[in-house]
PDB file of C-alpha atoms in Angstrom:
ATOM      1  CA  MET A1178      82.997  94.202  99.422  1.00  0.00           C
ATOM      2  CA  GLU A1179      84.090  90.552  99.286  1.00  0.00           C
ATOM      3  CA  ASN A1180      83.460  90.001  95.575  1.00  0.00           C
ATOM      4  CA  PHE A1181      87.163  89.918  94.761  1.00  0.00           C
ATOM      5  CA  LEU A1182      88.519  89.245  91.294  1.00  0.00           C
ATOM      6  CA  PRO A1183      90.081  85.760  91.150  1.00  0.00           C
ATOM      7  CA  ILE A1184      93.640  86.691  90.125  1.00  0.00           C
ATOM      8  CA  SER A1185      96.091  89.025  91.912  1.00  0.00           C
ATOM      9  CA  TYR A1186      99.565  90.272  91.095  1.00  0.00           C
ATOM     10  CA  PHE A1187     101.801  89.373  94.019  1.00  0.00           C
ATOM     11  CA  GLU A1188     105.568  89.118  94.462  1.00  0.00           C
ATOM     12  CA  GLY A1189     106.213  89.517  90.757  1.00  0.00           C
ATOM     13  CA  LYS A1190     103.704  87.027  89.369  1.00  0.00           C
ATOM     14  CA  PHE A1191     100.003  86.454  88.873  1.00  0.00           C
ATOM     15  CA  VAL A1192      98.500  84.103  91.443  1.00  0.00           C
ATOM     16  CA  PRO A1193      95.028  83.225  92.768  1.00  0.00           C
ATOM     17  CA  PHE A1194      93.751  85.941  95.098  1.00  0.00           C
ATOM     18  CA  LYS A1195      93.419  83.430  97.943  1.00  0.00           C
ATOM     19  CA  ASP A1196      97.142  82.642  97.722  1.00  0.00           C
ATOM     20  CA  ALA A1197      98.368  86.267  97.856  1.00  0.00           C
ATOM     21  CA  ASN A1198      99.271  86.441 101.550  1.00  0.00           C
ATOM     22  CA  ILE A1199     101.862  88.342 103.579  1.00  0.00           C
ATOM     23  CA  SER A1200     103.600  87.572 106.864  1.00  0.00           C
ATOM     24  CA  ILE A1201     102.237  88.932 110.132  1.00  0.00           C
ATOM     25  CA  ALA A1202     105.690  90.514 110.607  1.00  0.00           C
ATOM     26  CA  THR A1203     105.469  92.597 107.423  1.00  0.00           C
ATOM     27  CA  HIS A1204     106.845  96.080 108.108  1.00  0.00           C
ATOM     28  CA  ALA A1205     104.002  97.965 106.387  1.00  0.00           C
ATOM     29  CA  LEU A1206     101.413  96.185 108.511  1.00  0.00           C
ATOM     30  CA  HIS A1207     102.979  97.594 111.678  1.00  0.00           C
ATOM     31  CA  TYR A1208     103.989 101.095 110.588  1.00  0.00           C
ATOM     32  CA  GLY A1209     101.731 102.091 107.699  1.00  0.00           C
ATOM     33  CA  THR A1210     104.724 102.237 105.324  1.00  0.00           C
ATOM     34  CA  GLY A1211     102.624 101.659 102.259  1.00  0.00           C
ATOM     35  CA  ALA A1212     100.956 103.691  99.528  1.00  0.00           C
ATOM     36  CA  LEU A1213      97.760 102.812  97.779  1.00  0.00           C
ATOM     37  CA  GLY A1214      96.127 103.544  94.486  1.00  0.00           C
ATOM     38  CA  GLY A1215      92.632 102.923  93.206  1.00  0.00           C
ATOM     39  CA  LEU A1216      91.044 103.132  89.783  1.00  0.00           C
ATOM     40  CA  ARG A1217      87.772 102.286  88.147  1.00  0.00           C
ATOM     41  CA  GLY A1218      87.284  99.870  85.293  1.00  0.00           C
ATOM     42  CA  TYR A1219      84.298  99.169  83.085  1.00  0.00           C
ATOM     43  CA  VAL A1220      83.345  96.587  80.498  1.00  0.00           C
ATOM     44  CA  ASP A1221      82.584  98.275  77.174  1.00  0.00           C
ATOM     45  CA  GLU A1222      78.807  98.021  76.729  1.00  0.00           C
ATOM     46  CA  THR A1223      79.157  98.009  72.947  1.00  0.00           C
ATOM     47  CA  ASN A1224      82.019  95.483  72.923  1.00  0.00           C
ATOM     48  CA  PRO A1225      82.121  93.133  75.954  1.00  0.00           C
ATOM     49  CA  SER A1226      85.556  91.842  74.922  1.00  0.00           C
ATOM     50  CA  GLN A1227      87.009  95.255  75.810  1.00  0.00           C
ATOM     51  CA  ALA A1228      87.578  96.727  79.272  1.00  0.00           C
ATOM     52  CA  ILE A1229      87.958 100.463  79.813  1.00  0.00           C
ATOM     53  CA  LEU A1230      90.142 102.005  82.524  1.00  0.00           C
ATOM     54  CA  PHE A1231      89.604 105.636  83.494  1.00  0.00           C
ATOM     55  CA  ARG A1232      92.727 107.851  83.538  1.00  0.00           C
ATOM     56  CA  LEU A1233      95.120 104.933  83.910  1.00  0.00           C
ATOM     57  CA  GLU A1234      98.275 106.916  83.141  1.00  0.00           C
ATOM     58  CA  ARG A1235      97.461 109.586  85.724  1.00  0.00           C
ATOM     59  CA  HIS A1236      96.758 106.971  88.398  1.00  0.00           C
ATOM     60  CA  CYS A1237      99.998 105.141  87.696  1.00  0.00           C
ATOM     61  CA  GLN A1238     102.025 108.339  87.803  1.00  0.00           C
ATOM     62  CA  ARG A1239     100.529 109.341  91.154  1.00  0.00           C
ATOM     63  CA  LEU A1240     101.290 105.911  92.609  1.00  0.00           C
ATOM     64  CA  SER A1241     104.851 106.108  91.280  1.00  0.00           C
ATOM     65  CA  ASN A1242     105.193 109.498  92.974  1.00  0.00           C
ATOM     66  CA  SER A1243     103.814 108.027  96.210  1.00  0.00           C
ATOM     67  CA  ALA A1244     106.491 105.332  96.006  1.00  0.00           C
ATOM     68  CA  LYS A1245     109.172 108.016  96.029  1.00  0.00           C
ATOM     69  CA  TYR A1246     108.059 109.064  99.506  1.00  0.00           C
ATOM     70  CA  LEU A1247     108.737 105.484 100.591  1.00  0.00           C
ATOM     71  CA  HIS A1248     112.210 105.527  98.973  1.00  0.00           C
ATOM     72  CA  TYR A1249     111.035 103.075  96.332  1.00  0.00           C
ATOM     73  CA  ASP A1250     111.846 103.597  92.661  1.00  0.00           C
ATOM     74  CA  LEU A1251     108.847 102.151  90.849  1.00  0.00           C
ATOM     75  CA  PRO A1252     108.317 103.632  87.362  1.00  0.00           C
ATOM     76  CA  ALA A1253     104.778 104.485  86.279  1.00  0.00           C
ATOM     77  CA  ASP A1254     105.106 102.460  83.072  1.00  0.00           C
ATOM     78  CA  LYS A1255     105.880  99.302  85.082  1.00  0.00           C
ATOM     79  CA  ILE A1256     102.786  99.844  87.226  1.00  0.00           C
ATOM     80  CA  GLN A1257     100.701 100.440  84.115  1.00  0.00           C
ATOM     81  CA  ALA A1258     101.923  97.315  82.319  1.00  0.00           C
ATOM     82  CA  ASN A1259     101.111  95.138  85.327  1.00  0.00           C
ATOM     83  CA  ILE A1260      97.659  96.671  85.780  1.00  0.00           C
ATOM     84  CA  MET A1261      96.793  96.058  82.130  1.00  0.00           C
ATOM     85  CA  GLU A1262      97.925  92.439  82.352  1.00  0.00           C
ATOM     86  CA  PHE A1263      96.015  92.082  85.630  1.00  0.00           C
ATOM     87  CA  VAL A1264      92.797  93.093  83.830  1.00  0.00           C
ATOM     88  CA  LYS A1265      93.470  90.626  81.006  1.00  0.00           C
ATOM     89  CA  GLN A1266      94.082  87.820  83.498  1.00  0.00           C
ATOM     90  CA  ASN A1267      90.794  88.468  85.319  1.00  0.00           C
ATOM     91  CA  LYS A1268      88.549  89.069  82.276  1.00  0.00           C
ATOM     92  CA  PRO A1269      85.944  91.092  84.250  1.00  0.00           C
ATOM     93  CA  THR A1270      82.332  91.001  83.098  1.00  0.00           C
ATOM     94  CA  LYS A1271      80.976  93.916  85.128  1.00  0.00           C
ATOM     95  CA  PRO A1272      82.251  97.213  86.596  1.00  0.00           C
ATOM     96  CA  PHE A1273      85.296  96.737  88.803  1.00  0.00           C
ATOM     97  CA  TYR A1274      87.774  98.507  91.030  1.00  0.00           C
ATOM     98  CA  ILE A1275      91.549  97.968  91.059  1.00  0.00           C
ATOM     99  CA  ARG A1276      93.709  98.445  94.143  1.00  0.00           C
ATOM    100  CA  PRO A1277      97.486  98.598  93.514  1.00  0.00           C
ATOM    101  CA  PHE A1278      99.504  98.821  96.702  1.00  0.00           C
ATOM    102  CA  ILE A1279     103.165  99.644  97.361  1.00  0.00           C
ATOM    103  CA  TYR A1280     104.591  98.556 100.685  1.00  0.00           C
ATOM    104  CA  SER A1281     107.657  97.851 102.774  1.00  0.00           C
ATOM    105  CA  SER A1282     107.619  94.080 102.449  1.00  0.00           C
ATOM    106  CA  GLY A1283     110.564  93.306 104.717  1.00  0.00           C
ATOM    107  CA  LEU A1284     110.062  91.795 108.136  1.00  0.00           C
ATOM    108  CA  GLY A1285     111.097  94.027 110.997  1.00  0.00           C
ATOM    109  CA  ILE A1286     110.087  96.050 114.009  1.00  0.00           C
ATOM    110  CA  ALA A1287     111.984  99.333 113.512  1.00  0.00           C
ATOM    111  CA  PRO A1288     110.121 102.204 111.775  1.00  0.00           C
ATOM    112  CA  ARG A1289     112.294 103.244 108.842  1.00  0.00           C
ATOM    113  CA  LEU A1290     112.413 103.487 105.060  1.00  0.00           C
ATOM    114  CA  HIS A1291     116.073 102.527 104.563  1.00  0.00           C
ATOM    115  CA  ASP A1292     117.612  99.045 104.550  1.00  0.00           C
ATOM    116  CA  ILE A1293     114.284  97.311 103.970  1.00  0.00           C
ATOM    117  CA  THR A1294     112.806  95.524 100.975  1.00  0.00           C
ATOM    118  CA  GLN A1295     109.837  96.914  99.092  1.00  0.00           C
ATOM    119  CA  ASP A1296     107.294  95.426  96.717  1.00  0.00           C
ATOM    120  CA  PHE A1297     103.873  96.035  95.273  1.00  0.00           C
ATOM    121  CA  PHE A1298     100.762  94.009  94.599  1.00  0.00           C
ATOM    122  CA  ILE A1299      97.483  94.432  92.736  1.00  0.00           C
ATOM    123  CA  TYR A1300      94.065  93.046  93.492  1.00  0.00           C
ATOM    124  CA  GLY A1301      90.544  94.025  92.501  1.00  0.00           C
ATOM    125  CA  LEU A1302      86.871  93.492  93.098  1.00  0.00           C
ATOM    126  CA  SER A1303      83.611  93.891  91.277  1.00  0.00           C
ATOM    127  CA  LEU A1304      82.154  97.245  92.290  1.00  0.00           C
ATOM    128  CA  GLY A1305      78.958  98.944  91.236  1.00  0.00           C
ATOM    129  CA  GLU A1306      77.701 102.261  92.535  1.00  0.00           C
ATOM    130  CA  THR A1307      78.757 103.438  95.988  1.00  0.00           C
ATOM    131  CA  PHE A1308      76.802 106.072  97.933  1.00  0.00           C
ATOM    132  CA  ALA A1309      73.952 105.344  95.531  1.00  0.00           C
ATOM    133  CA  LYS A1310      71.391 107.338  97.506  1.00  0.00           C
ATOM    134  CA  PRO A1311      68.872 109.123  95.263  1.00  0.00           C
ATOM    135  CA  ASN A1312      68.479 112.020  97.704  1.00  0.00           C
ATOM    136  CA  GLY A1313      72.178 112.429  98.514  1.00  0.00           C
ATOM    137  CA  ILE A1314      74.320 111.618 101.543  1.00  0.00           C
ATOM    138  CA  SER A1315      74.539 113.207 104.977  1.00  0.00           C
ATOM    139  CA  CYS A1316      77.801 114.549 106.415  1.00  0.00           C
ATOM    140  CA  ARG A1317      78.987 115.784 109.777  1.00  0.00           C
ATOM    141  CA  ILE A1318      81.962 118.007 110.540  1.00  0.00           C
ATOM    142  CA  SER A1319      84.499 115.716 112.164  1.00  0.00           C
ATOM    143  CA  SER A1320      86.176 116.386 115.479  1.00  0.00           C
ATOM    144  CA  TRP A1321      89.276 114.852 113.893  1.00  0.00           C
ATOM    145  CA  GLN A1322      91.595 117.109 111.917  1.00  0.00           C
ATOM    146  CA  ARG A1323      93.122 116.516 108.502  1.00  0.00           C
ATOM    147  CA  GLN A1324      96.869 116.053 108.850  1.00  0.00           C
ATOM    148  CA  SER A1325      99.284 118.784 107.788  1.00  0.00           C
ATOM    149  CA  ASP A1326     101.729 118.350 104.926  1.00  0.00           C
ATOM    150  CA  LEU A1327     104.398 119.137 107.525  1.00  0.00           C
ATOM    151  CA  SER A1328     103.622 115.837 109.227  1.00  0.00           C
ATOM    152  CA  LEU A1329     102.818 113.630 106.240  1.00  0.00           C
ATOM    153  CA  PRO A1330     103.402 113.848 102.465  1.00  0.00           C
ATOM    154  CA  LEU A1331      99.744 114.388 101.635  1.00  0.00           C
ATOM    155  CA  ARG A1332     100.271 114.337  97.875  1.00  0.00           C
ATOM    156  CA  GLY A1333     100.923 110.632  98.272  1.00  0.00           C
ATOM    157  CA  LYS A1334      98.222 108.154  99.287  1.00  0.00           C
ATOM    158  CA  ILE A1335     100.223 106.895 102.269  1.00  0.00           C
ATOM    159  CA  SER A1336      98.419 104.043 103.986  1.00  0.00           C
ATOM    160  CA  GLY A1337      99.267 105.106 107.541  1.00  0.00           C
ATOM    161  CA  ALA A1338      97.497 108.435 107.009  1.00  0.00           C
ATOM    162  CA  TYR A1339      94.130 106.725 106.694  1.00  0.00           C
ATOM    163  CA  ILE A1340      93.784 106.131 110.433  1.00  0.00           C
ATOM    164  CA  THR A1341      92.405 109.675 110.612  1.00  0.00           C
ATOM    165  CA  SER A1342      89.881 108.881 107.899  1.00  0.00           C
ATOM    166  CA  ALA A1343      88.868 105.694 109.703  1.00  0.00           C
ATOM    167  CA  LEU A1344      88.343 107.526 112.999  1.00  0.00           C
ATOM    168  CA  ALA A1345      86.326 110.275 111.320  1.00  0.00           C
ATOM    169  CA  LYS A1346      84.206 107.865 109.297  1.00  0.00           C
ATOM    170  CA  THR A1347      83.264 105.741 112.299  1.00  0.00           C
ATOM    171  CA  GLU A1348      82.561 108.835 114.397  1.00  0.00           C
ATOM    172  CA  ALA A1349      80.187 110.082 111.708  1.00  0.00           C
ATOM    173  CA  HIS A1350      78.506 106.698 111.343  1.00  0.00           C
ATOM    174  CA  ALA A1351      77.979 106.420 115.097  1.00  0.00           C
ATOM    175  CA  ALA A1352      76.251 109.822 115.025  1.00  0.00           C
ATOM    176  CA  GLY A1353      73.898 108.730 112.231  1.00  0.00           C
ATOM    177  CA  PHE A1354      75.676 110.310 109.262  1.00  0.00           C
ATOM    178  CA  ASP A1355      76.996 108.720 106.092  1.00  0.00           C
ATOM    179  CA  GLU A1356      80.292 110.607 105.836  1.00  0.00           C
ATOM    180  CA  ALA A1357      82.575 113.081 107.604  1.00  0.00           C
ATOM    181  CA  ILE A1358      84.138 116.370 106.500  1.00  0.00           C
ATOM    182  CA  LEU A1359      87.606 117.068 107.887  1.00  0.00           C
ATOM    183  CA  LEU A1360      88.951 120.542 108.572  1.00  0.00           C
ATOM    184  CA  ASN A1361      92.661 121.329 108.282  1.00  0.00           C
ATOM    185  CA  SER A1362      94.940 122.813 110.939  1.00  0.00           C
ATOM    186  CA  GLN A1363      93.803 126.339 109.981  1.00  0.00           C
ATOM    187  CA  GLY A1364      90.162 125.403 110.518  1.00  0.00           C
ATOM    188  CA  LYS A1365      89.383 125.454 106.779  1.00  0.00           C
ATOM    189  CA  VAL A1366      87.511 122.726 104.917  1.00  0.00           C
ATOM    190  CA  ALA A1367      89.920 120.075 103.619  1.00  0.00           C
ATOM    191  CA  GLU A1368      88.160 116.947 102.365  1.00  0.00           C
ATOM    192  CA  ALA A1369      86.038 113.959 103.342  1.00  0.00           C
ATOM    193  CA  THR A1370      87.434 110.658 104.623  1.00  0.00           C
ATOM    194  CA  GLY A1371      88.312 109.418 101.155  1.00  0.00           C
ATOM    195  CA  MET A1372      86.941 112.044  98.795  1.00  0.00           C
ATOM    196  CA  ASN A1373      87.456 115.650  97.772  1.00  0.00           C
ATOM    197  CA  ILE A1374      84.713 118.233  98.224  1.00  0.00           C
ATOM    198  CA  PHE A1375      83.085 120.837  95.973  1.00  0.00           C
ATOM    199  CA  MET A1376      80.396 123.398  96.671  1.00  0.00           C
ATOM    200  CA  VAL A1377      78.306 125.620  94.389  1.00  0.00           C
ATOM    201  CA  ARG A1378      77.503 129.210  95.234  1.00  0.00           C
ATOM    202  CA  GLN A1379      75.843 131.622  92.810  1.00  0.00           C
ATOM    203  CA  GLY A1380      76.560 129.437  89.812  1.00  0.00           C
ATOM    204  CA  LYS A1381      80.289 129.038  90.541  1.00  0.00           C
ATOM    205  CA  LEU A1382      82.070 125.858  91.581  1.00  0.00           C
ATOM    206  CA  PHE A1383      84.424 126.112  94.566  1.00  0.00           C
ATOM    207  CA  THR A1384      86.884 123.590  95.965  1.00  0.00           C
ATOM    208  CA  PRO A1385      89.794 123.770  98.429  1.00  0.00           C
ATOM    209  CA  GLY A1386      93.128 124.299  96.674  1.00  0.00           C
ATOM    210  CA  THR A1387      96.124 122.006  96.922  1.00  0.00           C
ATOM    211  CA  ASP A1388      97.557 124.337  99.593  1.00  0.00           C
ATOM    212  CA  GLN A1389      94.778 123.234 101.967  1.00  0.00           C
ATOM    213  CA  ASP A1390      96.287 119.852 102.902  1.00  0.00           C
ATOM    214  CA  ILE A1391      94.149 117.865 100.482  1.00  0.00           C
ATOM    215  CA  LEU A1392      94.936 114.871  98.335  1.00  0.00           C
ATOM    216  CA  GLU A1393      95.443 115.854  94.704  1.00  0.00           C
ATOM    217  CA  GLY A1394      92.456 113.791  93.607  1.00  0.00           C
ATOM    218  CA  ILE A1395      92.274 112.555  90.032  1.00  0.00           C
ATOM    219  CA  THR A1396      88.472 112.648  89.996  1.00  0.00           C
ATOM    220  CA  ARG A1397      88.747 116.171  91.439  1.00  0.00           C
ATOM    221  CA  ASP A1398      91.009 117.187  88.560  1.00  0.00           C
ATOM    222  CA  SER A1399      88.661 115.557  86.052  1.00  0.00           C
ATOM    223  CA  ILE A1400      85.676 117.475  87.424  1.00  0.00           C
ATOM    224  CA  MET A1401      87.467 120.809  87.175  1.00  0.00           C
ATOM    225  CA  VAL A1402      88.393 120.127  83.543  1.00  0.00           C
ATOM    226  CA  MET A1403      84.843 119.004  82.731  1.00  0.00           C
ATOM    227  CA  ALA A1404      83.238 121.981  84.474  1.00  0.00           C
ATOM    228  CA  ARG A1405      85.373 124.536  82.671  1.00  0.00           C
ATOM    229  CA  LYS A1406      84.582 122.937  79.311  1.00  0.00           C
ATOM    230  CA  LEU A1407      80.898 123.221  80.218  1.00  0.00           C
ATOM    231  CA  GLY A1408      81.358 126.939  80.866  1.00  0.00           C
ATOM    232  CA  ILE A1409      81.193 126.681  84.666  1.00  0.00           C
ATOM    233  CA  GLU A1410      83.637 128.888  86.540  1.00  0.00           C
ATOM    234  CA  VAL A1411      85.853 126.897  88.905  1.00  0.00           C
ATOM    235  CA  VAL A1412      87.575 128.577  91.852  1.00  0.00           C
ATOM    236  CA  GLU A1413      90.225 126.914  94.035  1.00  0.00           C
ATOM    237  CA  ARG A1414      90.468 128.688  97.392  1.00  0.00           C
ATOM    238  CA  PRO A1415      90.151 128.153 101.152  1.00  0.00           C
ATOM    239  CA  ILE A1416      86.591 127.348 102.221  1.00  0.00           C
ATOM    240  CA  ASP A1417      85.194 128.160 105.664  1.00  0.00           C
ATOM    241  CA  LYS A1418      83.006 125.676 107.482  1.00  0.00           C
ATOM    242  CA  SER A1419      80.244 128.270 107.659  1.00  0.00           C
ATOM    243  CA  GLU A1420      80.097 128.470 103.851  1.00  0.00           C
ATOM    244  CA  LEU A1421      78.912 124.876 103.699  1.00  0.00           C
ATOM    245  CA  PHE A1422      75.769 125.884 105.588  1.00  0.00           C
ATOM    246  CA  ILE A1423      74.755 128.417 102.938  1.00  0.00           C
ATOM    247  CA  ALA A1424      75.907 126.564  99.821  1.00  0.00           C
ATOM    248  CA  ASP A1425      73.510 126.029  96.933  1.00  0.00           C
ATOM    249  CA  GLU A1426      74.963 122.590  96.199  1.00  0.00           C
ATOM    250  CA  ILE A1427      77.635 120.347  97.728  1.00  0.00           C
ATOM    251  CA  PHE A1428      79.103 117.126  96.420  1.00  0.00           C
ATOM    252  CA  LEU A1429      81.979 114.795  97.181  1.00  0.00           C
ATOM    253  CA  CYS A1430      84.070 113.031  94.585  1.00  0.00           C
ATOM    254  CA  GLY A1431      86.511 110.159  94.376  1.00  0.00           C
ATOM    255  CA  THR A1432      87.397 107.133  92.314  1.00  0.00           C
ATOM    256  CA  ALA A1433      85.037 104.691  94.003  1.00  0.00           C
ATOM    257  CA  ALA A1434      82.101 107.045  94.614  1.00  0.00           C
ATOM    258  CA  LYS A1435      82.637 109.159  91.465  1.00  0.00           C
ATOM    259  CA  ILE A1436      80.294 112.104  92.280  1.00  0.00           C
ATOM    260  CA  ALA A1437      78.248 111.813  95.471  1.00  0.00           C
ATOM    261  CA  PRO A1438      75.696 114.613  96.033  1.00  0.00           C
ATOM    262  CA  VAL A1439      75.408 115.836  99.628  1.00  0.00           C
ATOM    263  CA  SER A1440      71.924 116.396 101.028  1.00  0.00           C
ATOM    264  CA  GLN A1441      72.837 117.386 104.580  1.00  0.00           C
ATOM    265  CA  ILE A1442      75.750 118.964 106.492  1.00  0.00           C
ATOM    266  CA  GLU A1443      75.147 118.628 110.230  1.00  0.00           C
ATOM    267  CA  ASN A1444      71.585 119.933 110.652  1.00  0.00           C
ATOM    268  CA  TYR A1445      71.661 122.010 107.438  1.00  0.00           C
ATOM    269  CA  LEU A1446      69.674 120.544 104.555  1.00  0.00           C
ATOM    270  CA  VAL A1447      71.339 121.304 101.230  1.00  0.00           C
ATOM    271  CA  PRO A1448      68.786 122.615  98.705  1.00  0.00           C
ATOM    272  CA  GLN A1449      67.593 120.219  96.009  1.00  0.00           C
ATOM    273  CA  VAL A1450      68.261 122.288  92.885  1.00  0.00           C
ATOM    274  CA  PRO A1451      66.542 121.426  89.565  1.00  0.00           C
ATOM    275  CA  ASN A1452      69.017 121.044  86.668  1.00  0.00           C
ATOM    276  CA  SER A1453      71.840 121.306  89.178  1.00  0.00           C
ATOM    277  CA  ILE A1454      75.509 121.673  88.330  1.00  0.00           C
ATOM    278  CA  THR A1455      76.065 118.467  90.295  1.00  0.00           C
ATOM    279  CA  ALA A1456      73.648 116.539  88.060  1.00  0.00           C
ATOM    280  CA  LYS A1457      75.238 117.955  84.899  1.00  0.00           C
ATOM    281  CA  LEU A1458      78.686 116.873  86.041  1.00  0.00           C
ATOM    282  CA  GLN A1459      77.413 113.440  87.048  1.00  0.00           C
ATOM    283  CA  GLN A1460      75.936 112.889  83.591  1.00  0.00           C
ATOM    284  CA  GLU A1461      79.071 114.195  81.902  1.00  0.00           C
ATOM    285  CA  LEU A1462      81.258 111.785  83.866  1.00  0.00           C
ATOM    286  CA  VAL A1463      79.009 108.817  83.016  1.00  0.00           C
ATOM    287  CA  THR A1464      79.149 109.726  79.332  1.00  0.00           C
ATOM    288  CA  ILE A1465      82.948 109.965  79.449  1.00  0.00           C
ATOM    289  CA  THR A1466      83.537 106.690  81.300  1.00  0.00           C
ATOM    290  CA  GLN A1467      81.233 104.870  78.880  1.00  0.00           C
ATOM    291  CA  GLY A1468      83.427 106.032  76.013  1.00  0.00           C
ATOM    292  CA  GLN A1469      80.677 108.155  74.473  1.00  0.00           C
ATOM    293  CA  HIS A1470      82.391 111.565  74.683  1.00  0.00           C
ATOM    294  CA  HIS A1471      84.868 112.255  71.886  1.00  0.00           C
ATOM    295  CA  ASP A1472      86.564 115.137  73.747  1.00  0.00           C
ATOM    296  CA  TYR A1473      87.876 112.818  76.465  1.00  0.00           C
ATOM    297  CA  GLN A1474      89.044 109.718  74.619  1.00  0.00           C
ATOM    298  CA  ASP A1475      92.590 110.285  75.883  1.00  0.00           C
ATOM    299  CA  TRP A1476      91.314 109.687  79.434  1.00  0.00           C
ATOM    300  CA  LEU A1477      90.360 106.113  78.564  1.00  0.00           C
ATOM    301  CA  CYS A1478      92.526 103.052  78.113  1.00  0.00           C
ATOM    302  CA  SER A1479      90.918 100.117  76.278  1.00  0.00           C
ATOM    303  CA  ILE A1480      92.163  96.609  77.034  1.00  0.00           C
ATOM    304  CA  ASP A1481      91.456  93.572  74.852  1.00  0.00           C
ATOM    305  CA  LEU A1482      90.190  90.836  77.169  1.00  0.00           C
ATOM    306  CA  GLN A1483      90.488  88.089  74.547  1.00  0.00           C
ATOM    307  CA  HIS A1484      94.282  87.983  74.547  1.00  0.00           C
ATOM    308  CA  VAL A1485      96.350  87.212  77.641  1.00  0.00           C
ATOM    309  CA  SER A1486     100.139  87.608  77.513  1.00  0.00           C
TER     310      SER A1486
END
C-alpha cells in the first residue's frame, strides 16, 4: 500500500507526493470534514501510451455531490480535468488507483462547515488485485451498525463516516475473518466496510436498495447494468441477515476490489457453484475495463500519456 505514484495534485498545483503535506491543525483531520473518491485506472495492454479510467465522469459527479454536503462548490468538470492531468503527470505503467479528496483545509478547533476554507487534493498508487483469494473471502456479521441517513449524508463518501467501517473491519480481522457485513438500524443487511453486497437466490440477483442506508456505489450500479444486459434479473430490496445463510452465491463489490466472491458468512459456507453468476460478472467486468467490450465504451476514458499539459 506504499507504492505511491510520484506526483500529487495539492493546493492547486502538481507537486512531488512527498511534498504534499498538511498542518496538524487541519480542520478535516480533527472532525472528519472531508469527502473521498476512488477510481481505478489501467494501462491499455494494446497501446501502453494510453491509460484507461473506468467511469471517470460518474466518479467525478459523485465527488462533486459529496462536496455539496461540505458546503463546497466544486464542479465535476474541474475534478475531471485535474484527474486527467494527474494521470498524464504520473505516466503509470501498471494498474493504479486514484484517490481524490475534498476537505476543510482551514486551521481550527470548532466543528463547522461555515467560515472555513476548503480545498482538494489527488494522489494515487499502483494497485493490482485486492481480495485475490481463489476460494473467496470470509465475512462476519458486525456488532457495529451502519449509520442512518438521518445522522450522516450517506450518499456522500464523507471521511468521518469511515470510523464505523474501521471498527467493523478490525473486529472481523481479530475474529479471523477477512471482512465484515454491517446491518442498518432496521436490522437489514446494508453493506460491507467499503463495498456493496449482492446475493444470488434461484438465479436472481438481489442487493439492498438505496433506501437501506447504503452508499450509491458506482461498481454496484455497473454490475446491475451488466447483469440485466446478460439477462439476469436484478432485484433491489431489503435483505434479512438470515437470507445470507441460505444464499446460492454472495459477492461484494467496490472500486478497489471490483468483484470479491464470498466463501463464508459466519459459520455458513457459501456453495461453490459451477458457471456461477458471480464468475460471469467478474469476466464481464474484466472485459469491459480492458476496453474489449463495444457495448460499454462510454464507461471508459482514454488518456494519452505521451503529452503533458
